mmCIF file of C-alpha atoms in Angstrom:
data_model
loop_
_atom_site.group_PDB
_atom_site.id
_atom_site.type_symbol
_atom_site.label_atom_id
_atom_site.label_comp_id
_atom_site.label_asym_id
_atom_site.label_seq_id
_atom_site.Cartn_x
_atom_site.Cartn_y
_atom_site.Cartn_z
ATOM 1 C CA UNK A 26 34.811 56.870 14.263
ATOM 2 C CA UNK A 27 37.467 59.082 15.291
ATOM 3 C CA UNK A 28 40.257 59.879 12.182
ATOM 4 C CA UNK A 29 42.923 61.730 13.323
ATOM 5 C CA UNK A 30 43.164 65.512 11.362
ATOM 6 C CA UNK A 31 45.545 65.319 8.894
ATOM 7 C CA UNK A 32 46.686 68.769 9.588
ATOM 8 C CA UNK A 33 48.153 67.610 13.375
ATOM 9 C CA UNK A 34 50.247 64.751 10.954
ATOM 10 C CA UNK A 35 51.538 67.702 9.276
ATOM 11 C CA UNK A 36 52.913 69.789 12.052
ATOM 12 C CA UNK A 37 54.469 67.062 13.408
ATOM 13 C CA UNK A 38 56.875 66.683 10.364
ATOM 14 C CA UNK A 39 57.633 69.739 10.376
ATOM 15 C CA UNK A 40 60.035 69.916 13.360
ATOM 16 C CA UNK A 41 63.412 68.426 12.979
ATOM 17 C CA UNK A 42 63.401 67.126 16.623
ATOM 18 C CA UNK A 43 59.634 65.322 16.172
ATOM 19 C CA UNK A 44 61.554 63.839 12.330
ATOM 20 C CA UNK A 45 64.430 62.597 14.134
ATOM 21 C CA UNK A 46 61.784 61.007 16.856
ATOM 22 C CA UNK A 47 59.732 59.088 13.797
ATOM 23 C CA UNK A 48 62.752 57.769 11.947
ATOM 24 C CA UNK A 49 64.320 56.581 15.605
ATOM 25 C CA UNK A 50 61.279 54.705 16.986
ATOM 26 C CA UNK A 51 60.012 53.543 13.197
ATOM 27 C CA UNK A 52 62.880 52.729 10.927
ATOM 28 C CA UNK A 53 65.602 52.637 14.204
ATOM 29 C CA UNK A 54 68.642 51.393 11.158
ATOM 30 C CA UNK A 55 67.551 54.368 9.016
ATOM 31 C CA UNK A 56 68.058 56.882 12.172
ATOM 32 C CA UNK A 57 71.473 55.388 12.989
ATOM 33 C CA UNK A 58 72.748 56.072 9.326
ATOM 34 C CA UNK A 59 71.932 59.742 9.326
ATOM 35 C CA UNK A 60 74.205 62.069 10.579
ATOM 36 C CA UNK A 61 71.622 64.559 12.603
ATOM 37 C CA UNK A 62 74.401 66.691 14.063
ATOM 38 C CA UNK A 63 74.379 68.473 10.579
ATOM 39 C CA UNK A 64 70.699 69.437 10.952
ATOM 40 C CA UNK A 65 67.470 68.851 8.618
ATOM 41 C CA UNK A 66 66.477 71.236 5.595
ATOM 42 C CA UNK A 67 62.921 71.054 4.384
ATOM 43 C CA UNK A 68 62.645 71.164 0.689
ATOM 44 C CA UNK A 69 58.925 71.772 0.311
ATOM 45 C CA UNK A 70 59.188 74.405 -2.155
ATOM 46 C CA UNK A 71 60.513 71.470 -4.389
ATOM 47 C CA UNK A 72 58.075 69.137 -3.647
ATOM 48 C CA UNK A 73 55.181 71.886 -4.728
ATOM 49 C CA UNK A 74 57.036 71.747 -8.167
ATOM 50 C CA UNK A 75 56.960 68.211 -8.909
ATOM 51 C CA UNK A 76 54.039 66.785 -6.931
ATOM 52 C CA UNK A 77 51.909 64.836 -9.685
ATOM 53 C CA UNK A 78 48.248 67.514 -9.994
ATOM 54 C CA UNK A 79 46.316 64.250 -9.864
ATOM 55 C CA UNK A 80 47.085 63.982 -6.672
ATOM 56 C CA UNK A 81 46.446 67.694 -4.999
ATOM 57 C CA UNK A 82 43.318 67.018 -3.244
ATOM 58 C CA UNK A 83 43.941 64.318 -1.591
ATOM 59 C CA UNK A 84 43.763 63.378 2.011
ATOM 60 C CA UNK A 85 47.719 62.749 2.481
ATOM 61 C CA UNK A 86 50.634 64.672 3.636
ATOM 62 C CA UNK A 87 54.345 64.813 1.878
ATOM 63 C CA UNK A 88 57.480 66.287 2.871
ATOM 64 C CA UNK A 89 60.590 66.340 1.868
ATOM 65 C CA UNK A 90 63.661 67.227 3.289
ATOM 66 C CA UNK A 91 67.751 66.915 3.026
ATOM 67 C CA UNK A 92 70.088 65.189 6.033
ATOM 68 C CA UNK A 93 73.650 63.792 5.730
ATOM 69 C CA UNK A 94 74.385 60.178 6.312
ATOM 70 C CA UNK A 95 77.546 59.572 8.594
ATOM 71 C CA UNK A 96 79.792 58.536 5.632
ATOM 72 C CA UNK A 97 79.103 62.042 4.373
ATOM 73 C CA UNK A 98 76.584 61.715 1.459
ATOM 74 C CA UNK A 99 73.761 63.726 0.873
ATOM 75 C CA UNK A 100 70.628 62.200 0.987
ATOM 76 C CA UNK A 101 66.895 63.751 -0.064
ATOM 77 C CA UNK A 102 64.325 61.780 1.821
ATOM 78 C CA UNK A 103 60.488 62.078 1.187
ATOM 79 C CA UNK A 104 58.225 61.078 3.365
ATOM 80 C CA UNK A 105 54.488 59.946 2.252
ATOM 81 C CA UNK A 106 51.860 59.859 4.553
ATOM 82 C CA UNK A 107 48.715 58.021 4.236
ATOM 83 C CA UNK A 108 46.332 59.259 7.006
ATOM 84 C CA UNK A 109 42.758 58.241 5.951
ATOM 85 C CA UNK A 110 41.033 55.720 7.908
ATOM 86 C CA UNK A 111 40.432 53.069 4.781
ATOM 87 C CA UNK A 112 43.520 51.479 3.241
ATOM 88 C CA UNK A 113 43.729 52.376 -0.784
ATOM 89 C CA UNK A 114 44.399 50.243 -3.433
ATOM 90 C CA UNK A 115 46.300 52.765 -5.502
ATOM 91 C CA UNK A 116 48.724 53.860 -2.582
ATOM 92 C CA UNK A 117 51.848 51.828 -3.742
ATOM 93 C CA UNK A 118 51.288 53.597 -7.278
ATOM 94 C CA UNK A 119 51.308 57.219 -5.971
ATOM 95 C CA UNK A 120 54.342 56.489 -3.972
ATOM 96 C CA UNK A 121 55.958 55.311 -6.687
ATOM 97 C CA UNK A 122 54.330 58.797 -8.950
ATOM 98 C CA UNK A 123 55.741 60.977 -6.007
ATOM 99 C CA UNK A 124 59.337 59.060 -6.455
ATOM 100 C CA UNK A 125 59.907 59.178 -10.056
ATOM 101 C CA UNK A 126 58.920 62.913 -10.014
ATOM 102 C CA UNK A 127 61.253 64.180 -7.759
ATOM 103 C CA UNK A 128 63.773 62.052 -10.300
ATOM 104 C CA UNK A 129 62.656 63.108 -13.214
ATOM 105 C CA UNK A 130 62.954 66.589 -12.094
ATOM 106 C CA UNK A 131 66.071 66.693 -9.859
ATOM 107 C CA UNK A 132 68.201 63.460 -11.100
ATOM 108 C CA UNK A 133 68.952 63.200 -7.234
ATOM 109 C CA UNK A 134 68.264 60.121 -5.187
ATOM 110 C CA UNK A 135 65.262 59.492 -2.969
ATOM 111 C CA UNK A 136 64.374 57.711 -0.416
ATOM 112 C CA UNK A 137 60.562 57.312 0.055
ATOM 113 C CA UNK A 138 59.187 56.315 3.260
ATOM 114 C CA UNK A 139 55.376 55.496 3.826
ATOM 115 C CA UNK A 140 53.678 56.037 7.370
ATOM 116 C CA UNK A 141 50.114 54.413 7.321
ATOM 117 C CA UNK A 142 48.252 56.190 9.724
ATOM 118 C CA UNK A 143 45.344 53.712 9.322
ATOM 119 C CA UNK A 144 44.023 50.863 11.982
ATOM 120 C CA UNK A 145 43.996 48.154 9.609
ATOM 121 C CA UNK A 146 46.506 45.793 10.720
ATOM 122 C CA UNK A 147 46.692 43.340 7.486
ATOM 123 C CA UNK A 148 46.747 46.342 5.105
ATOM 124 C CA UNK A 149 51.064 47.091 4.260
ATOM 125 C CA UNK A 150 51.421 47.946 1.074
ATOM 126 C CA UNK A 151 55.229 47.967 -0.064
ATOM 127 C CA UNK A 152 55.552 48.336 -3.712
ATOM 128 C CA UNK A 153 54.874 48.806 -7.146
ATOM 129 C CA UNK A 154 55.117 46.784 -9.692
ATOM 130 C CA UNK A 155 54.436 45.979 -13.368
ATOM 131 C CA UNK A 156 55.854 44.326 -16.720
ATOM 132 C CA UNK A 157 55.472 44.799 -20.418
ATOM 133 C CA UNK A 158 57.063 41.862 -21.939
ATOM 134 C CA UNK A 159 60.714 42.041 -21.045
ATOM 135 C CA UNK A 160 60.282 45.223 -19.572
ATOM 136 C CA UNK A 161 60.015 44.708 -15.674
ATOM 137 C CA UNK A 162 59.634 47.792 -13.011
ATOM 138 C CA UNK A 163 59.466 46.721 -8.999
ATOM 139 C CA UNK A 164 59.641 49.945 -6.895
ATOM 140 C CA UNK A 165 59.870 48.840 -2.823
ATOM 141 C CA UNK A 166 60.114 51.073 0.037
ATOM 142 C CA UNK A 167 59.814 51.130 3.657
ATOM 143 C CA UNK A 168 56.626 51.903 5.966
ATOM 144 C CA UNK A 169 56.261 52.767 9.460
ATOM 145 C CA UNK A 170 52.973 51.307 10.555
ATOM 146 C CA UNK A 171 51.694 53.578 13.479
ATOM 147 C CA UNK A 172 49.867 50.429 14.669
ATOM 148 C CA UNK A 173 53.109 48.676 15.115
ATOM 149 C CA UNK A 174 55.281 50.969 17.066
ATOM 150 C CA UNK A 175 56.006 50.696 20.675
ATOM 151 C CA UNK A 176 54.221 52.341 22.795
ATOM 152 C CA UNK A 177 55.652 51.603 25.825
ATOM 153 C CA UNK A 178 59.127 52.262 24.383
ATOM 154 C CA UNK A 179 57.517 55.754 23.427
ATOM 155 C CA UNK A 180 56.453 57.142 26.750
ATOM 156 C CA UNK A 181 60.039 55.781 28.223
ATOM 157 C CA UNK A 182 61.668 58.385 25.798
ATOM 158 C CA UNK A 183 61.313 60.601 27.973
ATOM 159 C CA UNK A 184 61.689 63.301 25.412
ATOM 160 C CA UNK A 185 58.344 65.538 24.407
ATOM 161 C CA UNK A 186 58.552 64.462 20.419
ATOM 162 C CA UNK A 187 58.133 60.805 21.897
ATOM 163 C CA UNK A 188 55.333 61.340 24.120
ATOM 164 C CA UNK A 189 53.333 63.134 21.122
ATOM 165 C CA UNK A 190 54.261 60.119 18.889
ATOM 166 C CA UNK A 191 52.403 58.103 21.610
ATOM 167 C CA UNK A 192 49.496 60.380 20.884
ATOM 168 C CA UNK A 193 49.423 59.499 17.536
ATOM 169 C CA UNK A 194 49.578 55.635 18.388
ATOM 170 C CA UNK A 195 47.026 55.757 20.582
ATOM 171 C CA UNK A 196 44.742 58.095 18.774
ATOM 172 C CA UNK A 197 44.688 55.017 15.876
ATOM 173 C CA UNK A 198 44.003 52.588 18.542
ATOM 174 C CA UNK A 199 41.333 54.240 19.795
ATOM 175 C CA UNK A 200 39.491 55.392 16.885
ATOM 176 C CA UNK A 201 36.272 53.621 17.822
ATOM 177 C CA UNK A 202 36.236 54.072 21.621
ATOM 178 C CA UNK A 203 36.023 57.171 22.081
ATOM 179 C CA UNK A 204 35.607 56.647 26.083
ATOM 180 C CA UNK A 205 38.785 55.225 26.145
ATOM 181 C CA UNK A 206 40.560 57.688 24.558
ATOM 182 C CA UNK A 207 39.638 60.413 27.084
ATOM 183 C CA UNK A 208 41.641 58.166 29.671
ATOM 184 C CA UNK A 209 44.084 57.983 27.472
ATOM 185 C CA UNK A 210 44.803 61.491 26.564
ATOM 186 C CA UNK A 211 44.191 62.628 30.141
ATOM 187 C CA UNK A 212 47.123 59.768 31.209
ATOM 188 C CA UNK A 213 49.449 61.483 28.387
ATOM 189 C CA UNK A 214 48.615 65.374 29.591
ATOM 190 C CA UNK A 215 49.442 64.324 32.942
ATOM 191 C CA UNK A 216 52.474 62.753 32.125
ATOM 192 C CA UNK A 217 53.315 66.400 30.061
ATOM 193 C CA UNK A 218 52.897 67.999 32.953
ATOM 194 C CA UNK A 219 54.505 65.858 35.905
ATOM 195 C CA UNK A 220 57.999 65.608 33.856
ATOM 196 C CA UNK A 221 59.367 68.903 33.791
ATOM 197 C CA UNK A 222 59.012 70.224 29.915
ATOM 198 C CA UNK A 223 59.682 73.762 29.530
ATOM 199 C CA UNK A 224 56.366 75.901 28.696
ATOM 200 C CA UNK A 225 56.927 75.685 25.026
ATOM 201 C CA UNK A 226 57.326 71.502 25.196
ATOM 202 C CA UNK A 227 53.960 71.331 27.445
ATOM 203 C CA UNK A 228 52.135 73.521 25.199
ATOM 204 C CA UNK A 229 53.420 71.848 21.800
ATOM 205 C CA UNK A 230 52.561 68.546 23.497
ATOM 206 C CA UNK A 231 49.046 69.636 25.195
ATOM 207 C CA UNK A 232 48.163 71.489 21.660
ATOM 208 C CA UNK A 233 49.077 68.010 19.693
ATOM 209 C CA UNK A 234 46.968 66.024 22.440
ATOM 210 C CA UNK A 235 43.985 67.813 20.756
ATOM 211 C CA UNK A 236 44.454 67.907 17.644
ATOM 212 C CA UNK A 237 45.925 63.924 16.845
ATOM 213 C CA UNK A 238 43.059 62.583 19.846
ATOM 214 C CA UNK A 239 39.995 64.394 19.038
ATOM 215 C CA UNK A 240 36.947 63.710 21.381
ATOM 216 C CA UNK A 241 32.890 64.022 21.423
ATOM 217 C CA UNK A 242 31.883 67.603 22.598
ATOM 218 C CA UNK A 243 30.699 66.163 25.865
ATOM 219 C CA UNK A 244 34.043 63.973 26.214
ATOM 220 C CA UNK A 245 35.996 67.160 24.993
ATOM 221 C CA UNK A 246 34.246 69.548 27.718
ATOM 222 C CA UNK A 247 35.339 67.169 30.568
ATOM 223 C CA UNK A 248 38.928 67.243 29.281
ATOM 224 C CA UNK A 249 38.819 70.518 29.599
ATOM 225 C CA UNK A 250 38.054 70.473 33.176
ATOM 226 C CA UNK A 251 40.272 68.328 33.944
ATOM 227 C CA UNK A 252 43.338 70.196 32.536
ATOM 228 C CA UNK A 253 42.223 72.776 34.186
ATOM 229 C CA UNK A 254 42.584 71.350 37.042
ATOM 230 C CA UNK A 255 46.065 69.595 36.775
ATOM 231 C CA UNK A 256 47.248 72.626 35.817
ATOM 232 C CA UNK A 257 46.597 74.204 39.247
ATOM 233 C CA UNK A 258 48.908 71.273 40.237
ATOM 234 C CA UNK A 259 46.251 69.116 41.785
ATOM 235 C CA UNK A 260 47.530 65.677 40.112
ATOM 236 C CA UNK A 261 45.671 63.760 42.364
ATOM 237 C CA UNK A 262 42.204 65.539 41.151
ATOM 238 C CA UNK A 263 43.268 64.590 37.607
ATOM 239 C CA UNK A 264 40.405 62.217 37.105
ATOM 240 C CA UNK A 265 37.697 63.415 39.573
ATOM 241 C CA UNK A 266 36.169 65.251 36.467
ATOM 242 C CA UNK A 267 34.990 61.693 35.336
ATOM 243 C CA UNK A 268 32.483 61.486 38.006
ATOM 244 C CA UNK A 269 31.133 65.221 38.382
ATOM 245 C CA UNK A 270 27.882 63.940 38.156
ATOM 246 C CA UNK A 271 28.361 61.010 41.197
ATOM 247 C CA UNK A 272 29.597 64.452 43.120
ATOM 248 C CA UNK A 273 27.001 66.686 42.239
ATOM 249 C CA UNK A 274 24.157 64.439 42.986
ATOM 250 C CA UNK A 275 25.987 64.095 46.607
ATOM 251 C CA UNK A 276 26.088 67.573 46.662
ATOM 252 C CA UNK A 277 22.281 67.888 45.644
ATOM 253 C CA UNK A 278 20.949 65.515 48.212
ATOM 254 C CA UNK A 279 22.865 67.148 50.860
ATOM 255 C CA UNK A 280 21.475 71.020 50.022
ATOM 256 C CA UNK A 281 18.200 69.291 49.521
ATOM 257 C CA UNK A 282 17.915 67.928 53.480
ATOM 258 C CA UNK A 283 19.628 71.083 54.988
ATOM 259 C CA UNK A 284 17.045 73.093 53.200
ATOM 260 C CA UNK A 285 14.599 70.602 54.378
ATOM 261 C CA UNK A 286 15.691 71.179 57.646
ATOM 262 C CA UNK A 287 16.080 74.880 57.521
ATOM 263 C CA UNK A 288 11.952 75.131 56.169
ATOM 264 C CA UNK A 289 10.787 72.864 58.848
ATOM 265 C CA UNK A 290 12.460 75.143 61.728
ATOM 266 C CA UNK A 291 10.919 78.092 60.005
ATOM 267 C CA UNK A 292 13.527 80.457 60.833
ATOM 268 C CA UNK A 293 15.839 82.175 59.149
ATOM 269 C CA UNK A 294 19.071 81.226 61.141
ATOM 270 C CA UNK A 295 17.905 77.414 60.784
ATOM 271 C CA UNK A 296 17.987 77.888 57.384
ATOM 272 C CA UNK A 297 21.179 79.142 56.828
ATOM 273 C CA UNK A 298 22.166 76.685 59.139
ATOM 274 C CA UNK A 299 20.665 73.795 57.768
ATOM 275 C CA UNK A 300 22.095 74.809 54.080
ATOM 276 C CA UNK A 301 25.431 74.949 55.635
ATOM 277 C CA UNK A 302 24.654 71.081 56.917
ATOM 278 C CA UNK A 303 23.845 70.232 54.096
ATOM 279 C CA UNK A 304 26.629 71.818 52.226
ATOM 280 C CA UNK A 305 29.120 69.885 54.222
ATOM 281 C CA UNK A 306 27.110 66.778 54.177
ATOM 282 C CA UNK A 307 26.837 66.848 50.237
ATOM 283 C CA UNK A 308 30.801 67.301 49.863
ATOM 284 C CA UNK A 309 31.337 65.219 52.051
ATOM 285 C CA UNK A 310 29.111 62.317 50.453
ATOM 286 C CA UNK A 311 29.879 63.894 46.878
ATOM 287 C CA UNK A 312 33.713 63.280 47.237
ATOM 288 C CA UNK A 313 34.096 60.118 49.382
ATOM 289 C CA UNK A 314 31.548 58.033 47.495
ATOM 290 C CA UNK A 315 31.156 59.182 44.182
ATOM 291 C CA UNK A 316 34.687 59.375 43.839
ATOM 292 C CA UNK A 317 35.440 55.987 45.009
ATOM 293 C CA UNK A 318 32.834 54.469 43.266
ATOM 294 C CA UNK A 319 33.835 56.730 40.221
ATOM 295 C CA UNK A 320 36.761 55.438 39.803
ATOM 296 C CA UNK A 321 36.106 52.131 40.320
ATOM 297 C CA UNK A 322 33.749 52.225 37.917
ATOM 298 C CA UNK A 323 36.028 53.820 35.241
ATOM 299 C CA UNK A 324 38.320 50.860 35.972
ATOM 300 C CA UNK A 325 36.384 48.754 35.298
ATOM 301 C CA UNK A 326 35.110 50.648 32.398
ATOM 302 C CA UNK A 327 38.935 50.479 31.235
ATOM 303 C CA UNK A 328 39.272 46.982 31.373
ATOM 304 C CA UNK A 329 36.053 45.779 29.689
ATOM 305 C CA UNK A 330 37.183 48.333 26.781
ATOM 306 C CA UNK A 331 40.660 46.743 26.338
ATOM 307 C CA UNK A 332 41.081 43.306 27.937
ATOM 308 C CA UNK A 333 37.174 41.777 28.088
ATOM 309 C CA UNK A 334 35.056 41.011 30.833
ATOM 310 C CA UNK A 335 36.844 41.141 34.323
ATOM 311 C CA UNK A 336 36.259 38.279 36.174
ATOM 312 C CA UNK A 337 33.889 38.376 40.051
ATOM 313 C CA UNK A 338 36.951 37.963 41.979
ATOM 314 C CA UNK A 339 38.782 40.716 40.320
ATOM 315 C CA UNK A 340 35.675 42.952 40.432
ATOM 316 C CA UNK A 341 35.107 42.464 44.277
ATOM 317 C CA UNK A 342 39.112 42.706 45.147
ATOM 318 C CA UNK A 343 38.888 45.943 43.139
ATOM 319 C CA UNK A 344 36.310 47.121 45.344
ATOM 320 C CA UNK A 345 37.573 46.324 48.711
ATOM 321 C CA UNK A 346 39.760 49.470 47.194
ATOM 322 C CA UNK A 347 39.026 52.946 49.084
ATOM 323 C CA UNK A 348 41.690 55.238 48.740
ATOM 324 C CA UNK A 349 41.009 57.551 45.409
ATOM 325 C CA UNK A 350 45.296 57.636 45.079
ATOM 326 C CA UNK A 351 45.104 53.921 44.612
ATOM 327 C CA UNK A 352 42.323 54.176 42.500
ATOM 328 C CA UNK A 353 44.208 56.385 40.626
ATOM 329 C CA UNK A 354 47.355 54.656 40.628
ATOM 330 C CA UNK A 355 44.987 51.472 39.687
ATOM 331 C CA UNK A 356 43.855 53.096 36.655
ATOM 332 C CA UNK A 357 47.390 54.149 34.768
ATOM 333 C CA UNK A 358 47.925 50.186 35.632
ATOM 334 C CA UNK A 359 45.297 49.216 33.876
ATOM 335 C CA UNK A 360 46.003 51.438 30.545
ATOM 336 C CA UNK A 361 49.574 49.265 30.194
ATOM 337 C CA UNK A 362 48.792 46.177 32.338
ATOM 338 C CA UNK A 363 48.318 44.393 28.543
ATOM 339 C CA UNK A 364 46.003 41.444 30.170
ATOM 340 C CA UNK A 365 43.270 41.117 33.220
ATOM 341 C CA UNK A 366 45.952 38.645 34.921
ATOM 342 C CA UNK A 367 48.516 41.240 35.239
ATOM 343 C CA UNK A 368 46.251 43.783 36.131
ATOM 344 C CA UNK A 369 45.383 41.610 38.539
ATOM 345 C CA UNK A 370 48.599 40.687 39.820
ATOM 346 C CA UNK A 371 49.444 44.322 39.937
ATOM 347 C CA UNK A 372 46.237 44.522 42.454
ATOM 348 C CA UNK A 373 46.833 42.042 44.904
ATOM 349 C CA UNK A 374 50.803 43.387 45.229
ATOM 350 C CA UNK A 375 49.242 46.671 46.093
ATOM 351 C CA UNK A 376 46.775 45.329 48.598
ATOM 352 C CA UNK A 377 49.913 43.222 50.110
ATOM 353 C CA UNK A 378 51.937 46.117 50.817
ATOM 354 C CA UNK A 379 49.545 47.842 52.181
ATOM 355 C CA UNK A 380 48.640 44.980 55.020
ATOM 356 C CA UNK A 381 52.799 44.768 55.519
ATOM 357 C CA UNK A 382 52.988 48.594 56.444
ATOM 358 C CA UNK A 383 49.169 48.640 58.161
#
């Protein structure tokens, strides 16, 4: 099971921009009411003071910060964040213990605002309560289930503190799939690099990307190779990483029949020449077929993963499909296609326009 660090939760509250992004996407009334042309102040310092010492070792992350509303109050708004992978029974109370601290200490308002982090979909917890005889206390708040935002609506944005709130939504999603979740990541690195961030954006974004959607070491190593790669501005090599192995073993069977070749002639000009043969042969086999079939494959892979089994017809239209930029293009359809019928749909209007400009 992949959690996502606690520590990447962190940084991401503590930019004003990536704030702004959270409130606008998760609590959309909230954002409207706050006047963000007057800027953010963290209060952490104050938080350290009050924040209850039962608490201090736990697996969550608080901050707390001041922003105007438009009718020109000032507001303090903390922000609880429950990150672990299991929901807690004793969440609502510590909200509350967090609330009434900052109170007892400051007299000041608060608003508290829960993010569950989790992938539990039936697990909301939105207040405490209890009574002693007449005495009644109900403390509610609002949450922003990561589960529950849009991720479409995220990668439309446009802006880079959108597109790493994607991350996070899709690092919960795929917590148990960890094959998926190298498509994933690789679809939202090239989609950091194809729309024109500064440096500073792209490297916030690509250093987020590892942190919130943490892979295998294997998984992690191909990633690697395949940002290296996009970054030489190669998009369309962006997944070709996937299937090394389908191109190396083309590679291998070509240098094994040009040295084959070169041993049987017995001379050293036949061998060179035969390991040049088979050098050209193996690339040649290596990137036409094991790329093709690569890709289909991964797919495939895709679509299994998210949607269930995909039926014969499907399978066999999907492999009447040659050209690795459709393939390519095929895959990013699949991520956000939502069912196999769309997907599918999405297929056959592909192969259609291709016949109508053939």
């Amino acid at each position: 099971m992949l959690t996502v660090d606690d520590t990447a939760w962190k940084a991401f509250t503590d930019d004003a921009e990536r704030l702004q992004a959270l409130l606008k996407h998760g609590l959309p009334r909230l954002h409207a009411q706050i006047d963000w042309s007057r800027g953010v102040e963290f209060l952490d310092k104050e938080l350290a003071r009050v924040a209850p010492k039962e608490y201090a070792n736990l697996q969550v992350v608080d901050k707390l910060f001041r922003v105007y509303l438009k009718d020109g109050t000032e507001e303090w708004i903390l922000v609880h964040l429950e990150a672990q992978s299991t929901p807690d029974p004793n969440f609502a109370e510590r909200m509350f213990a967090y609330h009434i601290a900052i109170w007892l200490r400051y007299r000041r308002r608060v608003l508290s605002i829960a993010i569950l982090a989790d992938d539990n979909p039936n697990w909301r917890p939105r207040e405490f309560q209890y009574a002693v005889g007449e005495c009644e206390i109900r403390f509610a708040f609002p949450t922003i289930k990561v589960l529950d935002l849009d991720e479409q609506q995220l990668l439309e944005a446009g802006d880079a503190a959108s597109l790493i709130l994607a991350s996070f939504v899709r690092a919960v999603r795929t917590r148990h799939t960890p094959e998926i979740r190298l498509q994933a990541r690789v679809e939202l690195m090239q989609l950091a690099l194809e729309r024109g961030y500064n440096e500073e954006e792209i490297r916030q974004i690509l250093a987020f990307l590892e942190r919130a959607m943490r892979l295998p070491a294997e998984l992690e190593e191909q990633y690697e190779r395949m940002l290296e790669e996009a970054s030489r501005k190669q998009p369309e090599e962006l997944l070709t990483s996937l299937e090394r192995r389908a191109i190396r073993r083309g590679l291998l069977r070509g240098y094994r029949r040009g040295i084959q070749r070169g041993v049987q002639r017995g001379e050293k000009q036949g061998l060179q020449q035969g390991l040049q043969q088979g050098l050209q042969q193996g690339l040649q086999q290596g990137l036409q077929q094991g790329l093709q079939q690569g890709l289909q494959q991964a797919i495939l892979s895709t679509l299994r993963e998210m949607y269930g089994e995909p039926p014969a017809e499907l399978v066999h239209e999907l492999s009447q499909i040659g050209d690795p930029a459709r393939l390519l293009e095929l895959h990013t359809v699949a991520l956000r296609a939502g069912n196999l019928e769309a997907f599918q749909q999405r297929l056959r209007e592909m192969v259609r326009n291709d016949d109508s400009t053939a």
